[in-house]
Amino acid sequence: MTYPIVILGSGRGSNADALLKAEANKQLGAAKIVAIFSDHEDAGILELGQKYQVPAIYIDPQRKGARLSDEAEQNYIDRIASFSPKLIVLAGFMRIIKRPFIEAFEGRMINLHPSLLPSFPGMNGIGQAYEHGVKVTGCTVHWVTPELDAGPIIDQKEVRIQDKDTLEMLEKKVHISEHQLLPDVVARLSQGTIKPL
Ligand code: GAR
């Protein structure tokens, strides 16, 4: 049985790339990435569509800021649903999505966050951890629920912060940890070895 996945992102798409690479290397279980969506027309993540022969779709957010317009959210819901995904992965999707969007896919939507939640939710999780001076941070994959970055945690990977680390060095380390954690979680979800929400 295949396990169709849709990825949403706003930026360079290094985590989407890690997932697509893992799929190409047969490390993603039954998972098959069937579409990529972005709210930024020129986002790097959309360029992965051509590289991996996957539909890459821009949907106009219809407004600036943290949230999509109601009409844009409905467009996302309809276009995503047309791919009948078993899983929706938010991999750097920098919008707070509202309740109807979440409820349309609840139990099928996960988010990647660059800190060890519940520490440092919201924007700039890596910078927040660095500024705070914690010695251990990392990344989290969790189920998306209406409370921002607060859904049940599926798994986490830790990264130690050394005194000599600059913010840039820490960013690199956290991204490396994300590129390991996210494909691992997706493979386990597709194999049914993770408890559903
Ligand atoms: C990742 O570090 C992800 O954890 C973060 O955006 C980055 C996307 O990078 N997400 C958030 O901060 C969500 N609040 P990518 O575009 O290279 O995958």
PDB file of C-alpha atoms and ligand atoms in Angstrom:
ATOM      1  CA  MET A   1       0.000   0.000   0.000  1.00  0.00           C
ATOM      2  CA  THR A   2       1.416   3.399  -0.896  1.00  0.00           C
ATOM      3  CA  TYR A   3       1.455   6.253   1.544  1.00  0.00           C
ATOM      4  CA  PRO A   4       1.008   9.532  -0.382  1.00  0.00           C
ATOM      5  CA  ILE A   5       2.587  12.591   1.191  1.00  0.00           C
ATOM      6  CA  VAL A   6       2.246  16.292   0.519  1.00  0.00           C
ATOM      7  CA  ILE A   7       4.900  18.764   1.720  1.00  0.00           C
ATOM      8  CA  LEU A   8       4.293  22.450   2.484  1.00  0.00           C
ATOM      9  CA  GLY A   9       7.172  24.906   2.804  1.00  0.00           C
ATOM     10  CA  SER A  10       8.011  28.565   2.415  1.00  0.00           C
ATOM     11  CA  GLY A  11      11.788  28.602   2.069  1.00  0.00           C
ATOM     12  CA  ARG A  12      14.796  26.847   0.619  1.00  0.00           C
ATOM     13  CA  GLY A  13      13.358  23.374   1.132  1.00  0.00           C
ATOM     14  CA  SER A  14      16.369  21.536   2.513  1.00  0.00           C
ATOM     15  CA  ASN A  15      14.065  19.304   4.565  1.00  0.00           C
ATOM     16  CA  ALA A  16      11.842  18.560   1.575  1.00  0.00           C
ATOM     17  CA  ASP A  17      15.056  17.729  -0.287  1.00  0.00           C
ATOM     18  CA  ALA A  18      16.070  15.343   2.516  1.00  0.00           C
ATOM     19  CA  LEU A  19      12.683  13.610   2.243  1.00  0.00           C
ATOM     20  CA  LEU A  20      12.836  13.344  -1.548  1.00  0.00           C
ATOM     21  CA  LYS A  21      16.399  12.025  -1.363  1.00  0.00           C
ATOM     22  CA  ALA A  22      15.377   9.446   1.218  1.00  0.00           C
ATOM     23  CA  GLU A  23      12.506   8.348  -1.021  1.00  0.00           C
ATOM     24  CA  ALA A  24      14.862   8.057  -4.017  1.00  0.00           C
ATOM     25  CA  ASN A  25      17.192   5.933  -1.838  1.00  0.00           C
ATOM     26  CA  LYS A  26      14.285   3.711  -0.765  1.00  0.00           C
ATOM     27  CA  GLN A  27      14.629   4.831   2.854  1.00  0.00           C
ATOM     28  CA  LEU A  28      11.121   6.211   3.219  1.00  0.00           C
ATOM     29  CA  GLY A  29       9.147   2.993   3.592  1.00  0.00           C
ATOM     30  CA  ALA A  30       5.903   3.048   1.627  1.00  0.00           C
ATOM     31  CA  ALA A  31       5.916   6.853   1.534  1.00  0.00           C
ATOM     32  CA  LYS A  32       5.669   8.595  -1.808  1.00  0.00           C
ATOM     33  CA  ILE A  33       5.851  12.371  -2.072  1.00  0.00           C
ATOM     34  CA  VAL A  34       3.072  13.354  -4.453  1.00  0.00           C
ATOM     35  CA  ALA A  35       3.150  17.164  -4.304  1.00  0.00           C
ATOM     36  CA  ILE A  36       4.941  20.183  -2.875  1.00  0.00           C
ATOM     37  CA  PHE A  37       3.113  23.411  -2.030  1.00  0.00           C
ATOM     38  CA  SER A  38       4.421  26.862  -1.205  1.00  0.00           C
ATOM     39  CA  ASP A  39       3.088  30.291  -0.347  1.00  0.00           C
ATOM     40  CA  HIS A  40       6.162  31.883  -2.004  1.00  0.00           C
ATOM     41  CA  GLU A  41       6.285  31.821  -5.769  1.00  0.00           C
ATOM     42  CA  ASP A  42      10.099  31.955  -5.838  1.00  0.00           C
ATOM     43  CA  ALA A  43      10.813  29.609  -2.906  1.00  0.00           C
ATOM     44  CA  GLY A  44      13.660  27.152  -3.368  1.00  0.00           C
ATOM     45  CA  ILE A  45      11.354  24.347  -2.278  1.00  0.00           C
ATOM     46  CA  LEU A  46       9.357  24.676  -5.523  1.00  0.00           C
ATOM     47  CA  GLU A  47      12.506  24.075  -7.599  1.00  0.00           C
ATOM     48  CA  LEU A  48      12.637  20.570  -6.146  1.00  0.00           C
ATOM     49  CA  GLY A  49       9.584  19.713  -8.227  1.00  0.00           C
ATOM     50  CA  GLN A  50      11.592  19.683 -11.411  1.00  0.00           C
ATOM     51  CA  LYS A  51      14.589  17.963  -9.806  1.00  0.00           C
ATOM     52  CA  TYR A  52      12.470  15.059  -8.541  1.00  0.00           C
ATOM     53  CA  GLN A  53       9.587  15.132 -11.039  1.00  0.00           C
ATOM     54  CA  VAL A  54       6.945  15.988  -8.454  1.00  0.00           C
ATOM     55  CA  PRO A  55       4.182  18.601  -8.921  1.00  0.00           C
ATOM     56  CA  ALA A  56       5.308  21.844  -7.229  1.00  0.00           C
ATOM     57  CA  ILE A  57       2.461  24.240  -6.689  1.00  0.00           C
ATOM     58  CA  TYR A  58       2.366  27.876  -5.599  1.00  0.00           C
ATOM     59  CA  ILE A  59      -0.849  29.013  -3.961  1.00  0.00           C
ATOM     60  CA  ASP A  60      -1.256  32.735  -3.443  1.00  0.00           C
ATOM     61  CA  PRO A  61      -1.537  33.423   0.314  1.00  0.00           C
ATOM     62  CA  GLN A  62      -3.534  36.576  -0.578  1.00  0.00           C
ATOM     63  CA  ARG A  63      -1.996  38.491   2.262  1.00  0.00           C
ATOM     64  CA  LYS A  64       1.266  39.244   4.044  1.00  0.00           C
ATOM     65  CA  GLY A  65       1.905  38.332   7.664  1.00  0.00           C
ATOM     66  CA  ALA A  66       1.421  35.227   9.713  1.00  0.00           C
ATOM     67  CA  ARG A  67      -1.890  33.996   8.328  1.00  0.00           C
ATOM     68  CA  LEU A  68      -3.360  33.098   4.949  1.00  0.00           C
ATOM     69  CA  SER A  69      -6.652  34.670   3.848  1.00  0.00           C
ATOM     70  CA  ASP A  70      -9.731  32.472   4.378  1.00  0.00           C
ATOM     71  CA  GLU A  71     -10.042  32.016   0.627  1.00  0.00           C
ATOM     72  CA  ALA A  72      -6.381  31.043   0.325  1.00  0.00           C
ATOM     73  CA  GLU A  73      -6.795  28.479   3.102  1.00  0.00           C
ATOM     74  CA  GLN A  74      -9.732  26.963   1.242  1.00  0.00           C
ATOM     75  CA  ASN A  75      -7.596  26.832  -1.909  1.00  0.00           C
ATOM     76  CA  TYR A  76      -4.899  24.974   0.027  1.00  0.00           C
ATOM     77  CA  ILE A  77      -7.445  22.552   1.498  1.00  0.00           C
ATOM     78  CA  ASP A  78      -8.985  21.784  -1.905  1.00  0.00           C
ATOM     79  CA  ARG A  79      -5.699  21.395  -3.786  1.00  0.00           C
ATOM     80  CA  ILE A  80      -4.111  19.285  -1.071  1.00  0.00           C
ATOM     81  CA  ALA A  81      -7.206  17.075  -0.790  1.00  0.00           C
ATOM     82  CA  SER A  82      -7.091  16.452  -4.553  1.00  0.00           C
ATOM     83  CA  PHE A  83      -3.907  14.417  -3.939  1.00  0.00           C
ATOM     84  CA  SER A  84      -5.612  12.273  -1.246  1.00  0.00           C
ATOM     85  CA  PRO A  85      -2.583  12.397   1.050  1.00  0.00           C
ATOM     86  CA  LYS A  86      -2.225  10.136   4.061  1.00  0.00           C
ATOM     87  CA  LEU A  87       0.233  12.657   5.524  1.00  0.00           C
ATOM     88  CA  ILE A  88       0.865  16.401   5.203  1.00  0.00           C
ATOM     89  CA  VAL A  89       4.323  17.537   6.272  1.00  0.00           C
ATOM     90  CA  LEU A  90       4.881  21.162   7.267  1.00  0.00           C
ATOM     91  CA  ALA A  91       8.585  21.584   6.537  1.00  0.00           C
ATOM     92  CA  GLY A  92       9.313  25.252   7.093  1.00  0.00           C
ATOM     93  CA  PHE A  93       5.802  26.491   6.224  1.00  0.00           C
ATOM     94  CA  MET A  94       5.937  29.925   7.823  1.00  0.00           C
ATOM     95  CA  ARG A  95       2.231  30.570   8.251  1.00  0.00           C
ATOM     96  CA  ILE A  96       0.002  29.968  11.218  1.00  0.00           C
ATOM     97  CA  ILE A  97      -2.798  27.890   9.823  1.00  0.00           C
ATOM     98  CA  LYS A  98      -6.305  28.278  11.146  1.00  0.00           C
ATOM     99  CA  ARG A  99      -8.657  25.757  12.667  1.00  0.00           C
ATOM    100  CA  PRO A 100     -10.658  24.711   9.523  1.00  0.00           C
ATOM    101  CA  PHE A 101      -7.401  23.930   7.651  1.00  0.00           C
ATOM    102  CA  ILE A 102      -6.054  21.941  10.607  1.00  0.00           C
ATOM    103  CA  GLU A 103      -9.346  20.136  11.173  1.00  0.00           C
ATOM    104  CA  ALA A 104      -9.574  19.176   7.495  1.00  0.00           C
ATOM    105  CA  PHE A 105      -6.410  17.109   7.968  1.00  0.00           C
ATOM    106  CA  GLU A 106      -6.160  16.558  11.727  1.00  0.00           C
ATOM    107  CA  GLY A 107      -4.337  13.342  12.565  1.00  0.00           C
ATOM    108  CA  ARG A 108      -2.643  13.492   9.185  1.00  0.00           C
ATOM    109  CA  MET A 109      -0.552  16.658   9.583  1.00  0.00           C
ATOM    110  CA  ILE A 110       2.900  16.928  11.170  1.00  0.00           C
ATOM    111  CA  ASN A 111       5.194  19.903  11.712  1.00  0.00           C
ATOM    112  CA  LEU A 112       8.965  20.147  11.962  1.00  0.00           C
ATOM    113  CA  HIS A 113      10.208  22.689  14.497  1.00  0.00           C
ATOM    114  CA  PRO A 114      13.857  23.715  15.070  1.00  0.00           C
ATOM    115  CA  SER A 115      13.980  23.393  18.859  1.00  0.00           C
ATOM    116  CA  LEU A 116      13.207  20.867  21.561  1.00  0.00           C
ATOM    117  CA  LEU A 117       9.563  21.778  22.150  1.00  0.00           C
ATOM    118  CA  PRO A 118       7.980  22.894  24.410  1.00  0.00           C
ATOM    119  CA  SER A 119      11.053  25.139  24.633  1.00  0.00           C
ATOM    120  CA  PHE A 120      11.294  27.961  22.095  1.00  0.00           C
ATOM    121  CA  PRO A 121       8.060  27.692  20.073  1.00  0.00           C
ATOM    122  CA  GLY A 122       7.133  30.204  17.378  1.00  0.00           C
ATOM    123  CA  MET A 123       9.537  31.986  15.086  1.00  0.00           C
ATOM    124  CA  ASN A 124      13.322  31.623  15.124  1.00  0.00           C
ATOM    125  CA  GLY A 125      13.568  28.577  17.387  1.00  0.00           C
ATOM    126  CA  ILE A 126      17.325  28.260  16.787  1.00  0.00           C
ATOM    127  CA  GLY A 127      18.062  31.920  17.548  1.00  0.00           C
ATOM    128  CA  GLN A 128      15.890  31.820  20.668  1.00  0.00           C
ATOM    129  CA  ALA A 129      17.813  28.801  22.022  1.00  0.00           C
ATOM    130  CA  TYR A 130      21.150  30.414  21.158  1.00  0.00           C
ATOM    131  CA  GLU A 131      20.246  33.706  22.831  1.00  0.00           C
ATOM    132  CA  HIS A 132      18.961  31.909  25.913  1.00  0.00           C
ATOM    133  CA  GLY A 133      22.268  30.119  26.298  1.00  0.00           C
ATOM    134  CA  VAL A 134      20.905  26.599  26.664  1.00  0.00           C
ATOM    135  CA  LYS A 135      23.474  23.847  26.220  1.00  0.00           C
ATOM    136  CA  VAL A 136      21.172  21.387  24.482  1.00  0.00           C
ATOM    137  CA  THR A 137      18.664  22.150  21.757  1.00  0.00           C
ATOM    138  CA  GLY A 138      17.597  20.247  18.648  1.00  0.00           C
ATOM    139  CA  CYS A 139      14.481  19.629  16.609  1.00  0.00           C
ATOM    140  CA  THR A 140      11.005  18.222  17.067  1.00  0.00           C
ATOM    141  CA  VAL A 141       8.390  16.588  14.866  1.00  0.00           C
ATOM    142  CA  HIS A 142       4.878  16.866  16.298  1.00  0.00           C
ATOM    143  CA  TRP A 143       1.266  16.441  15.293  1.00  0.00           C
ATOM    144  CA  VAL A 144      -0.395  19.682  14.245  1.00  0.00           C
ATOM    145  CA  THR A 145      -3.284  20.725  16.470  1.00  0.00           C
ATOM    146  CA  PRO A 146      -4.957  24.139  16.778  1.00  0.00           C
ATOM    147  CA  GLU A 147      -2.516  25.235  19.512  1.00  0.00           C
ATOM    148  CA  LEU A 148       0.638  26.606  17.897  1.00  0.00           C
ATOM    149  CA  ASP A 149       3.658  24.249  18.164  1.00  0.00           C
ATOM    150  CA  ALA A 150       1.925  22.423  21.026  1.00  0.00           C
ATOM    151  CA  GLY A 151       0.574  19.237  19.437  1.00  0.00           C
ATOM    152  CA  PRO A 152       1.696  15.834  20.729  1.00  0.00           C
ATOM    153  CA  ILE A 153       5.386  15.236  20.145  1.00  0.00           C
ATOM    154  CA  ILE A 154       6.250  12.321  17.852  1.00  0.00           C
ATOM    155  CA  ASP A 155      10.019  12.438  18.174  1.00  0.00           C
ATOM    156  CA  GLN A 156      12.969  14.743  18.838  1.00  0.00           C
ATOM    157  CA  LYS A 157      16.674  14.842  18.144  1.00  0.00           C
ATOM    158  CA  GLU A 158      19.080  16.712  20.354  1.00  0.00           C
ATOM    159  CA  VAL A 159      22.023  18.910  19.455  1.00  0.00           C
ATOM    160  CA  ARG A 160      24.601  20.120  21.960  1.00  0.00           C
ATOM    161  CA  ILE A 161      25.619  23.764  21.911  1.00  0.00           C
ATOM    162  CA  GLN A 162      29.370  24.204  22.491  1.00  0.00           C
ATOM    163  CA  ASP A 163      30.733  27.445  23.920  1.00  0.00           C
ATOM    164  CA  LYS A 164      32.617  28.073  20.668  1.00  0.00           C
ATOM    165  CA  ASP A 165      29.506  27.699  18.493  1.00  0.00           C
ATOM    166  CA  THR A 166      28.365  30.746  16.566  1.00  0.00           C
ATOM    167  CA  LEU A 167      24.692  31.091  15.652  1.00  0.00           C
ATOM    168  CA  GLU A 168      25.562  30.033  12.094  1.00  0.00           C
ATOM    169  CA  MET A 169      27.310  26.905  13.364  1.00  0.00           C
ATOM    170  CA  LEU A 170      24.323  26.044  15.509  1.00  0.00           C
ATOM    171  CA  GLU A 171      21.943  26.574  12.592  1.00  0.00           C
ATOM    172  CA  LYS A 172      23.978  24.110  10.546  1.00  0.00           C
ATOM    173  CA  LYS A 173      23.943  21.515  13.328  1.00  0.00           C
ATOM    174  CA  VAL A 174      20.186  21.829  13.885  1.00  0.00           C
ATOM    175  CA  HIS A 175      19.508  21.521  10.157  1.00  0.00           C
ATOM    176  CA  ILE A 176      21.644  18.377   9.951  1.00  0.00           C
ATOM    177  CA  SER A 177      19.628  16.929  12.834  1.00  0.00           C
ATOM    178  CA  GLU A 178      16.373  17.828  11.066  1.00  0.00           C
ATOM    179  CA  HIS A 179      17.510  16.135   7.868  1.00  0.00           C
ATOM    180  CA  GLN A 180      17.948  12.925   9.885  1.00  0.00           C
ATOM    181  CA  LEU A 181      14.883  13.143  12.132  1.00  0.00           C
ATOM    182  CA  LEU A 182      12.216  14.087   9.587  1.00  0.00           C
ATOM    183  CA  PRO A 183      12.830  11.251   7.055  1.00  0.00           C
ATOM    184  CA  ASP A 184      13.125   8.801   9.941  1.00  0.00           C
ATOM    185  CA  VAL A 185       9.742   9.854  11.396  1.00  0.00           C
ATOM    186  CA  VAL A 186       8.065   9.834   7.978  1.00  0.00           C
ATOM    187  CA  ALA A 187       9.386   6.329   7.250  1.00  0.00           C
ATOM    188  CA  ARG A 188       8.100   5.087  10.602  1.00  0.00           C
ATOM    189  CA  LEU A 189       4.686   6.710  10.066  1.00  0.00           C
ATOM    190  CA  SER A 190       4.409   5.084   6.641  1.00  0.00           C
ATOM    191  CA  GLN A 191       5.250   1.725   8.222  1.00  0.00           C
ATOM    192  CA  GLY A 192       2.591   2.217  10.879  1.00  0.00           C
ATOM    193  CA  THR A 193       5.043   1.904  13.761  1.00  0.00           C
ATOM    194  CA  ILE A 194       4.139   5.278  15.277  1.00  0.00           C
ATOM    195  CA  LYS A 195       0.998   5.611  17.338  1.00  0.00           C
ATOM    196  CA  PRO A 196      -1.562   7.718  15.423  1.00  0.00           C
ATOM    197  CA  LEU A 197      -2.837  10.952  16.972  1.00  0.00           C
TER     198      LEU A 197
HETATM  199  C1  GAR B   1      13.524  24.381   9.323  1.00  0.00           C
HETATM  200  O1  GAR B   1      14.605  24.635  10.189  1.00  0.00           O
HETATM  201  C2  GAR B   1      12.244  24.189  10.115  1.00  0.00           C
HETATM  202  O2  GAR B   1      12.439  23.558  11.341  1.00  0.00           O
HETATM  203  C3  GAR B   1      11.815  25.613  10.299  1.00  0.00           C
HETATM  204  O3  GAR B   1      12.064  26.223   9.066  1.00  0.00           O
HETATM  205  C4  GAR B   1      13.226  25.628   8.488  1.00  0.00           C
HETATM  206  C5  GAR B   1      12.943  25.303   7.041  1.00  0.00           C
HETATM  207  O4  GAR B   1      14.124  24.985   6.382  1.00  0.00           O
HETATM  208  N1  GAR B   1      10.439  25.710  10.671  1.00  0.00           N
HETATM  209  C6  GAR B   1       9.975  26.577  11.565  1.00  0.00           C
HETATM  210  O5  GAR B   1      10.675  27.398  12.112  1.00  0.00           O
HETATM  211  C7  GAR B   1       8.489  26.464  11.838  1.00  0.00           C
HETATM  212  N2  GAR B   1       8.122  27.279  12.950  1.00  0.00           N
HETATM  213  P1  GAR B   1      14.091  24.343   4.930  1.00  0.00           P
HETATM  214  O6  GAR B   1      13.211  25.241   4.055  1.00  0.00           O
HETATM  215  O7  GAR B   1      15.517  24.349   4.482  1.00  0.00           O
HETATM  216  O8  GAR B   1      13.537  22.955   5.059  1.00  0.00           O
END
